[in-house]
Structure formats: structure tokens, C-alpha cells
């Protein structure tokens, strides 16, 4: 079975530009999580969805960040406008009823 | 309510043992252990559930002390492949929920030949 798929794997952009990260969860999983990982702050939960509905977005840093899950097989995380402090690795994870989360390979974002 | 992991880092010689602890100030339903190698995604190792048994993954085992709200990860006869950062993720919702996990800051394990 394919795991969690994320794209792009690397993104380099300039401050002020819009960035869109994409995630395809494991088929059959109905919860999806977006995390951000930095050396300073570790692994932070940004938002999670259950059955395509956002359940907890308290980790979203500010209004520049938004996430959508239009269907069970696709989610996006958008940053507009991007800032250098947004540079991090962004992970998407999914799970079903076991609570075990399976992580995608991540997107390394660099904002210049 | 981020769980506290200790130690922050540990260096071992191949074949030595290590223990990594994960403590929470909140009542826990589950503790999940992950290992992340440099430049890769976290990979699930095992889950400890409240009232459940000690778990094992190869020569790595873990326990869950409900009274202390603490889980410990035991790495026995460490191998070079054990190197990486170990994270615990704690779940506080009950009943097989799909709620979020809160991850500790990680313990960096380096195994030398």
C-alpha cells in the first residue's frame, strides 16, 4: 500500500509569495494531521481533520496559514504571504481508528 | 501539556542498553513512540495503551506506568541502526479516538561502533 504522499518535497520561495503544500492520506484513513518541525520548537501540530472536517486548528500560527480538506483523499496547507520564519519541514500524517499516525516524507520549505 | 522526555541526548556504544523516559502532567490514555532518522519522517514504533501490556519492537520494548503518567522506552543491546531521535506522543482522549497527539521534544540517540 502507498503511504502518505506529500508534494512538493522541497520548496524554495521568496518572502511574500504564496506557498501551497499538498497531502494525500493513506486510503481508508479518516483523520489527517498537519505538523511543522523546526529545531527550536520541535514537532508542532498545526491542524487536524476528521472525516474532512477541521477539528482543532489551535496550532495554526496566524491568519496567514490556512488548510483545507475538500475530500477524503486530498488536503492542502497554504501560507499567504510567506515569511522567512515559516521555513521548516511540514509533515502530513493520517490515521484510522488505531490512533497510530503514519507520517508522509515531509516538505522542506525555505522562505528567503 | 507537552510531555517531557529525558534524557535529551544519549551516546551509546554498540551493544549497550539505554532507557528513554516520557512524562506527562495530564492523565494519559495512550503513549506512542516514534523514531526519526536525520532527514526522514518519524516512523511509528509502538503504542502503549492505558491498562495494556508492555510492548516490544525487535529489541526495543516499552512500558506505561499509569500511576506516574510515564512511559519508558528500553533499548537493549543497541545496534547502529537504532541511532535517531525518539519521540513520544501522548494521547489524552479515551476510547480509540482519532484525537491529536502531543509530542515531546525528542531524545537524540547516537550509537557508535
PDB file of C-alpha atoms in Angstrom:
ATOM      1  CA  UNK A   1       0.000   0.000   0.000  1.00  0.00           C
ATOM      2  CA  UNK A   2       1.137   3.514  -0.721  1.00  0.00           C
ATOM      3  CA  UNK A   3       1.907   5.582   2.324  1.00  0.00           C
ATOM      4  CA  UNK A   4       1.081   9.216   2.898  1.00  0.00           C
ATOM      5  CA  UNK A   5       2.110  11.238  -0.140  1.00  0.00           C
ATOM      6  CA  UNK A   6       3.261  14.836   0.089  1.00  0.00           C
ATOM      7  CA  UNK A   7       4.248  17.310  -2.574  1.00  0.00           C
ATOM      8  CA  UNK A   8       6.427  19.094  -3.264  1.00  0.00           C
ATOM      9  CA  UNK A   9       9.297  17.522  -1.318  1.00  0.00           C
ATOM     10  CA  UNK A  10      11.268  20.759  -1.387  1.00  0.00           C
ATOM     11  CA  UNK A  11      10.065  24.301  -1.881  1.00  0.00           C
ATOM     12  CA  UNK A  12      12.159  27.440  -2.051  1.00  0.00           C
ATOM     13  CA  UNK A  13      10.307  30.713  -2.327  1.00  0.00           C
ATOM     14  CA  UNK A  14      10.715  34.373  -1.633  1.00  0.00           C
ATOM     15  CA  UNK A  15       9.139  36.271   1.200  1.00  0.00           C
ATOM     16  CA  UNK A  16       5.643  37.425   0.355  1.00  0.00           C
ATOM     17  CA  UNK A  17       4.887  34.619  -2.066  1.00  0.00           C
ATOM     18  CA  UNK A  18       2.040  32.160  -1.649  1.00  0.00           C
ATOM     19  CA  UNK A  19       3.001  28.577  -0.850  1.00  0.00           C
ATOM     20  CA  UNK A  20       0.734  25.550  -1.167  1.00  0.00           C
ATOM     21  CA  UNK A  21       1.646  22.184   0.296  1.00  0.00           C
ATOM     22  CA  UNK A  22      -0.279  19.072  -0.677  1.00  0.00           C
ATOM     23  CA  UNK A  23      -1.049  15.805   1.037  1.00  0.00           C
ATOM     24  CA  UNK A  24      -2.744  12.564   0.070  1.00  0.00           C
ATOM     25  CA  UNK A  25      -3.521  10.402   3.126  1.00  0.00           C
ATOM     26  CA  UNK A  26      -3.468   6.636   3.220  1.00  0.00           C
ATOM     27  CA  UNK A  27      -6.613   5.241   1.637  1.00  0.00           C
ATOM     28  CA  UNK A  28      -9.208   4.385   4.265  1.00  0.00           C
ATOM     29  CA  UNK A  29      -7.773   6.705   6.895  1.00  0.00           C
ATOM     30  CA  UNK A  30     -10.256   9.323   8.020  1.00  0.00           C
ATOM     31  CA  UNK A  31      -8.086  11.611  10.113  1.00  0.00           C
ATOM     32  CA  UNK A  32      -5.398  13.861   8.728  1.00  0.00           C
ATOM     33  CA  UNK A  33      -2.848  15.945  10.601  1.00  0.00           C
ATOM     34  CA  UNK A  34      -0.515  18.766   9.564  1.00  0.00           C
ATOM     35  CA  UNK A  35       2.675  19.262  11.588  1.00  0.00           C
ATOM     36  CA  UNK A  36       5.560  21.685  11.423  1.00  0.00           C
ATOM     37  CA  UNK A  37       9.026  20.712  12.621  1.00  0.00           C
ATOM     38  CA  UNK A  38      11.870  23.078  13.454  1.00  0.00           C
ATOM     39  CA  UNK A  39      14.985  22.694  15.543  1.00  0.00           C
ATOM     40  CA  UNK A  40      13.778  25.299  18.019  1.00  0.00           C
ATOM     41  CA  UNK A  41      10.183  24.207  18.509  1.00  0.00           C
ATOM     42  CA  UNK A  42      10.245  20.520  17.639  1.00  0.00           C
ATOM     43  CA  UNK A  43       7.187  18.836  16.153  1.00  0.00           C
ATOM     44  CA  UNK A  44       4.124  21.058  16.400  1.00  0.00           C
ATOM     45  CA  UNK A  45       0.582  20.129  15.436  1.00  0.00           C
ATOM     46  CA  UNK A  46      -0.925  22.810  13.227  1.00  0.00           C
ATOM     47  CA  UNK A  47      -4.371  21.402  12.464  1.00  0.00           C
ATOM     48  CA  UNK A  48      -6.173  18.111  12.185  1.00  0.00           C
ATOM     49  CA  UNK A  49      -9.220  16.915  10.286  1.00  0.00           C
ATOM     50  CA  UNK A  50     -11.614  14.102  10.992  1.00  0.00           C
ATOM     51  CA  UNK A  51     -13.842  12.969   8.117  1.00  0.00           C
ATOM     52  CA  UNK A  52     -12.725  16.061   6.179  1.00  0.00           C
ATOM     53  CA  UNK A  53     -13.881  18.413   8.941  1.00  0.00           C
ATOM     54  CA  UNK A  54     -11.335  20.579  10.781  1.00  0.00           C
ATOM     55  CA  UNK A  55     -11.437  19.548  14.448  1.00  0.00           C
ATOM     56  CA  UNK A  56      -8.647  21.554  16.032  1.00  0.00           C
ATOM     57  CA  UNK A  57      -6.806  24.415  14.351  1.00  0.00           C
ATOM     58  CA  UNK A  58      -5.449  25.980  17.521  1.00  0.00           C
ATOM     59  CA  UNK A  59      -1.921  25.278  16.380  1.00  0.00           C
ATOM     60  CA  UNK A  60      -2.183  27.357  13.217  1.00  0.00           C
ATOM     61  CA  UNK A  61       0.242  30.204  13.907  1.00  0.00           C
ATOM     62  CA  UNK A  62      -1.729  33.045  12.367  1.00  0.00           C
ATOM     63  CA  UNK A  63      -4.154  34.021   9.655  1.00  0.00           C
ATOM     64  CA  UNK A  64      -1.509  33.630   7.006  1.00  0.00           C
ATOM     65  CA  UNK A  65      -1.933  29.884   7.373  1.00  0.00           C
ATOM     66  CA  UNK A  66      -4.992  28.049   6.084  1.00  0.00           C
ATOM     67  CA  UNK A  67      -5.780  24.392   5.475  1.00  0.00           C
ATOM     68  CA  UNK A  68      -8.483  22.618   3.533  1.00  0.00           C
ATOM     69  CA  UNK A  69      -9.596  19.069   3.018  1.00  0.00           C
ATOM     70  CA  UNK A  70     -12.109  19.050   0.160  1.00  0.00           C
ATOM     71  CA  UNK A  71     -12.350  15.251   0.094  1.00  0.00           C
ATOM     72  CA  UNK A  72     -11.052  12.156   1.866  1.00  0.00           C
ATOM     73  CA  UNK A  73      -8.014  11.820  -0.357  1.00  0.00           C
ATOM     74  CA  UNK A  74      -6.583  15.322  -0.512  1.00  0.00           C
ATOM     75  CA  UNK A  75      -5.588  18.187   1.742  1.00  0.00           C
ATOM     76  CA  UNK A  76      -3.710  21.442   1.282  1.00  0.00           C
ATOM     77  CA  UNK A  77      -1.847  23.749   3.618  1.00  0.00           C
ATOM     78  CA  UNK A  78      -1.461  27.260   2.303  1.00  0.00           C
ATOM     79  CA  UNK A  79       0.736  30.078   3.543  1.00  0.00           C
ATOM     80  CA  UNK A  80      -0.010  33.527   2.180  1.00  0.00           C
ATOM     81  CA  UNK A  81       2.092  35.626   2.370  1.00  0.00           C
ATOM     82  CA  UNK A  82       5.086  33.527   3.371  1.00  0.00           C
ATOM     83  CA  UNK A  83       7.790  34.817   5.717  1.00  0.00           C
ATOM     84  CA  UNK A  84      11.336  33.580   6.449  1.00  0.00           C
ATOM     85  CA  UNK A  85      10.251  32.350   9.888  1.00  0.00           C
ATOM     86  CA  UNK A  86       7.908  29.889   8.165  1.00  0.00           C
ATOM     87  CA  UNK A  87      10.933  27.935   6.972  1.00  0.00           C
ATOM     88  CA  UNK A  88      10.568  24.410   8.382  1.00  0.00           C
ATOM     89  CA  UNK A  89       9.728  20.851   7.449  1.00  0.00           C
ATOM     90  CA  UNK A  90       5.987  20.341   7.149  1.00  0.00           C
ATOM     91  CA  UNK A  91       4.668  16.842   7.712  1.00  0.00           C
ATOM     92  CA  UNK A  92       1.279  15.408   6.944  1.00  0.00           C
ATOM     93  CA  UNK A  93       0.110  12.311   8.821  1.00  0.00           C
ATOM     94  CA  UNK A  94      -3.022  10.195   8.724  1.00  0.00           C
ATOM     95  CA  UNK A  95      -4.668   7.533  10.842  1.00  0.00           C
ATOM     96  CA  UNK A  96      -7.771   5.455  11.263  1.00  0.00           C
ATOM     97  CA  UNK A  97      -9.233   4.070  14.456  1.00  0.00           C
ATOM     98  CA  UNK A  98      -5.995   2.790  15.970  1.00  0.00           C
ATOM     99  CA  UNK A  99      -4.627   6.232  16.837  1.00  0.00           C
ATOM    100  CA  UNK A 100      -1.330   5.287  15.211  1.00  0.00           C
ATOM    101  CA  UNK A 101      -0.316   8.118  12.918  1.00  0.00           C
ATOM    102  CA  UNK A 102       1.591   7.446   9.730  1.00  0.00           C
ATOM    103  CA  UNK A 103       3.727  10.303   8.508  1.00  0.00           C
ATOM    104  CA  UNK A 104       4.449  11.405   4.990  1.00  0.00           C
ATOM    105  CA  UNK A 105       8.008  12.194   3.853  1.00  0.00           C
ATOM    106  CA  UNK A 106       7.575  15.898   4.549  1.00  0.00           C
ATOM    107  CA  UNK A 107       8.009  19.108   2.586  1.00  0.00           C
ATOM    108  CA  UNK A 108      11.116  21.144   3.330  1.00  0.00           C
ATOM    109  CA  UNK A 109      10.132  24.791   2.940  1.00  0.00           C
ATOM    110  CA  UNK A 110      12.683  27.558   2.662  1.00  0.00           C
ATOM    111  CA  UNK A 111      11.475  31.152   2.531  1.00  0.00           C
ATOM    112  CA  UNK A 112      14.179  33.600   1.504  1.00  0.00           C
TER     113      UNK A 112
ATOM    114  CA  UNK B   1       0.920  19.995  28.323  1.00  0.00           C
ATOM    115  CA  UNK B   2       3.803  18.850  26.188  1.00  0.00           C
ATOM    116  CA  UNK B   3       5.263  15.626  27.607  1.00  0.00           C
ATOM    117  CA  UNK B   4       8.791  15.847  28.978  1.00  0.00           C
ATOM    118  CA  UNK B   5      11.373  13.463  27.603  1.00  0.00           C
ATOM    119  CA  UNK B   6      14.626  12.558  29.302  1.00  0.00           C
ATOM    120  CA  UNK B   7      17.446  12.455  28.624  1.00  0.00           C
ATOM    121  CA  UNK B   8      17.672  14.980  25.798  1.00  0.00           C
ATOM    122  CA  UNK B   9      20.545  13.092  24.234  1.00  0.00           C
ATOM    123  CA  UNK B  10      22.450   9.876  24.817  1.00  0.00           C
ATOM    124  CA  UNK B  11      25.520   8.339  23.250  1.00  0.00           C
ATOM    125  CA  UNK B  12      25.990   4.596  23.354  1.00  0.00           C
ATOM    126  CA  UNK B  13      28.476   2.030  22.193  1.00  0.00           C
ATOM    127  CA  UNK B  14      27.044  -0.760  20.090  1.00  0.00           C
ATOM    128  CA  UNK B  15      25.646  -3.436  22.385  1.00  0.00           C
ATOM    129  CA  UNK B  16      24.913  -1.118  25.306  1.00  0.00           C
ATOM    130  CA  UNK B  17      21.464  -0.516  26.774  1.00  0.00           C
ATOM    131  CA  UNK B  18      19.531   2.726  27.197  1.00  0.00           C
ATOM    132  CA  UNK B  19      16.275   3.949  28.709  1.00  0.00           C
ATOM    133  CA  UNK B  20      14.283   6.941  27.476  1.00  0.00           C
ATOM    134  CA  UNK B  21      11.524   8.355  29.626  1.00  0.00           C
ATOM    135  CA  UNK B  22       8.398  10.308  28.738  1.00  0.00           C
ATOM    136  CA  UNK B  23       6.387  12.018  31.462  1.00  0.00           C
ATOM    137  CA  UNK B  24       3.139  13.916  31.368  1.00  0.00           C
ATOM    138  CA  UNK B  25       1.330  16.128  33.850  1.00  0.00           C
ATOM    139  CA  UNK B  26      -2.013  15.054  32.395  1.00  0.00           C
ATOM    140  CA  UNK B  27      -3.822  11.737  32.706  1.00  0.00           C
ATOM    141  CA  UNK B  28      -2.872   9.680  29.685  1.00  0.00           C
ATOM    142  CA  UNK B  29      -4.864   7.294  27.560  1.00  0.00           C
ATOM    143  CA  UNK B  30      -2.057   6.294  25.247  1.00  0.00           C
ATOM    144  CA  UNK B  31       1.631   6.808  24.581  1.00  0.00           C
ATOM    145  CA  UNK B  32       3.050   6.424  21.086  1.00  0.00           C
ATOM    146  CA  UNK B  33       6.743   6.035  20.344  1.00  0.00           C
ATOM    147  CA  UNK B  34       8.316   7.136  17.082  1.00  0.00           C
ATOM    148  CA  UNK B  35      11.861   7.160  15.747  1.00  0.00           C
ATOM    149  CA  UNK B  36      13.085   9.742  13.259  1.00  0.00           C
ATOM    150  CA  UNK B  37      16.330   9.451  11.358  1.00  0.00           C
ATOM    151  CA  UNK B  38      18.012  12.557  10.051  1.00  0.00           C
ATOM    152  CA  UNK B  39      16.187  13.983   7.039  1.00  0.00           C
ATOM    153  CA  UNK B  40      13.385  11.447   7.238  1.00  0.00           C
ATOM    154  CA  UNK B  41       9.847  11.304   8.600  1.00  0.00           C
ATOM    155  CA  UNK B  42       9.025   9.940  12.055  1.00  0.00           C
ATOM    156  CA  UNK B  43       8.330   6.211  11.920  1.00  0.00           C
ATOM    157  CA  UNK B  44       5.929   4.516  14.303  1.00  0.00           C
ATOM    158  CA  UNK B  45       7.480   2.018  16.725  1.00  0.00           C
ATOM    159  CA  UNK B  46       4.756   1.059  19.158  1.00  0.00           C
ATOM    160  CA  UNK B  47       1.744   2.195  21.124  1.00  0.00           C
ATOM    161  CA  UNK B  48       1.101   1.752  24.822  1.00  0.00           C
ATOM    162  CA  UNK B  49      -2.490   1.902  25.944  1.00  0.00           C
ATOM    163  CA  UNK B  50      -3.834   2.538  29.419  1.00  0.00           C
ATOM    164  CA  UNK B  51      -4.263  -0.817  31.079  1.00  0.00           C
ATOM    165  CA  UNK B  52      -2.387  -2.533  28.290  1.00  0.00           C
ATOM    166  CA  UNK B  53       0.637  -4.761  28.211  1.00  0.00           C
ATOM    167  CA  UNK B  54       4.258  -3.898  27.755  1.00  0.00           C
ATOM    168  CA  UNK B  55       5.024  -3.739  24.058  1.00  0.00           C
ATOM    169  CA  UNK B  56       8.035  -4.802  22.039  1.00  0.00           C
ATOM    170  CA  UNK B  57       9.508  -3.956  18.644  1.00  0.00           C
ATOM    171  CA  UNK B  58      12.553  -6.088  17.848  1.00  0.00           C
ATOM    172  CA  UNK B  59      14.892  -5.495  20.803  1.00  0.00           C
ATOM    173  CA  UNK B  60      13.090  -2.316  21.819  1.00  0.00           C
ATOM    174  CA  UNK B  61      10.396  -2.538  24.467  1.00  0.00           C
ATOM    175  CA  UNK B  62       8.274  -0.026  26.318  1.00  0.00           C
ATOM    176  CA  UNK B  63       6.183   0.189  29.435  1.00  0.00           C
ATOM    177  CA  UNK B  64       3.437   2.504  30.655  1.00  0.00           C
ATOM    178  CA  UNK B  65       3.189   3.427  34.350  1.00  0.00           C
ATOM    179  CA  UNK B  66      -0.307   4.813  34.793  1.00  0.00           C
ATOM    180  CA  UNK B  67       0.283   5.980  38.367  1.00  0.00           C
ATOM    181  CA  UNK B  68       3.249   8.080  37.355  1.00  0.00           C
ATOM    182  CA  UNK B  69       1.787   9.057  33.952  1.00  0.00           C
ATOM    183  CA  UNK B  70       5.083   7.973  32.483  1.00  0.00           C
ATOM    184  CA  UNK B  71       6.275   5.697  29.728  1.00  0.00           C
ATOM    185  CA  UNK B  72       9.763   4.293  29.342  1.00  0.00           C
ATOM    186  CA  UNK B  73      11.416   3.006  26.182  1.00  0.00           C
ATOM    187  CA  UNK B  74      14.068   0.316  26.698  1.00  0.00           C
ATOM    188  CA  UNK B  75      16.699  -0.213  24.022  1.00  0.00           C
ATOM    189  CA  UNK B  76      18.555  -3.457  24.634  1.00  0.00           C
ATOM    190  CA  UNK B  77      21.854  -4.422  23.024  1.00  0.00           C
ATOM    191  CA  UNK B  78      21.754  -1.324  20.850  1.00  0.00           C
ATOM    192  CA  UNK B  79      22.617  -1.532  17.176  1.00  0.00           C
ATOM    193  CA  UNK B  80      23.945   1.160  14.861  1.00  0.00           C
ATOM    194  CA  UNK B  81      20.538   1.262  13.199  1.00  0.00           C
ATOM    195  CA  UNK B  82      18.962   2.470  16.451  1.00  0.00           C
ATOM    196  CA  UNK B  83      20.523   5.884  16.012  1.00  0.00           C
ATOM    197  CA  UNK B  84      17.996   8.673  15.565  1.00  0.00           C
ATOM    198  CA  UNK B  85      15.676  10.902  17.536  1.00  0.00           C
ATOM    199  CA  UNK B  86      12.993   9.200  19.577  1.00  0.00           C
ATOM    200  CA  UNK B  87       9.707  10.996  20.176  1.00  0.00           C
ATOM    201  CA  UNK B  88       6.878  10.116  22.472  1.00  0.00           C
ATOM    202  CA  UNK B  89       3.403  11.309  21.566  1.00  0.00           C
ATOM    203  CA  UNK B  90       0.751  11.335  24.236  1.00  0.00           C
ATOM    204  CA  UNK B  91      -2.949  10.913  23.707  1.00  0.00           C
ATOM    205  CA  UNK B  92      -5.445  12.036  26.304  1.00  0.00           C
ATOM    206  CA  UNK B  93      -8.745  11.211  24.637  1.00  0.00           C
ATOM    207  CA  UNK B  94     -10.401   7.938  25.515  1.00  0.00           C
ATOM    208  CA  UNK B  95     -11.850   5.113  23.540  1.00  0.00           C
ATOM    209  CA  UNK B  96      -9.832   4.633  20.380  1.00  0.00           C
ATOM    210  CA  UNK B  97     -10.372   8.198  19.382  1.00  0.00           C
ATOM    211  CA  UNK B  98      -8.659   9.826  16.489  1.00  0.00           C
ATOM    212  CA  UNK B  99      -7.659  12.817  18.503  1.00  0.00           C
ATOM    213  CA  UNK B 100      -4.361  14.504  18.207  1.00  0.00           C
ATOM    214  CA  UNK B 101      -1.121  13.511  19.868  1.00  0.00           C
ATOM    215  CA  UNK B 102       1.150  15.916  21.673  1.00  0.00           C
ATOM    216  CA  UNK B 103       4.797  15.153  21.012  1.00  0.00           C
ATOM    217  CA  UNK B 104       7.748  15.631  23.322  1.00  0.00           C
ATOM    218  CA  UNK B 105      10.871  17.433  22.141  1.00  0.00           C
ATOM    219  CA  UNK B 106      12.639  14.177  21.423  1.00  0.00           C
ATOM    220  CA  UNK B 107      15.690  12.274  22.653  1.00  0.00           C
ATOM    221  CA  UNK B 108      18.635  12.068  20.290  1.00  0.00           C
ATOM    222  CA  UNK B 109      20.284   8.658  20.422  1.00  0.00           C
ATOM    223  CA  UNK B 110      23.677   8.065  18.848  1.00  0.00           C
ATOM    224  CA  UNK B 111      25.081   4.554  18.714  1.00  0.00           C
ATOM    225  CA  UNK B 112      28.799   4.340  17.982  1.00  0.00           C
ATOM    226  CA  UNK B 113      30.675   1.244  16.777  1.00  0.00           C
TER     227      UNK B 113
END
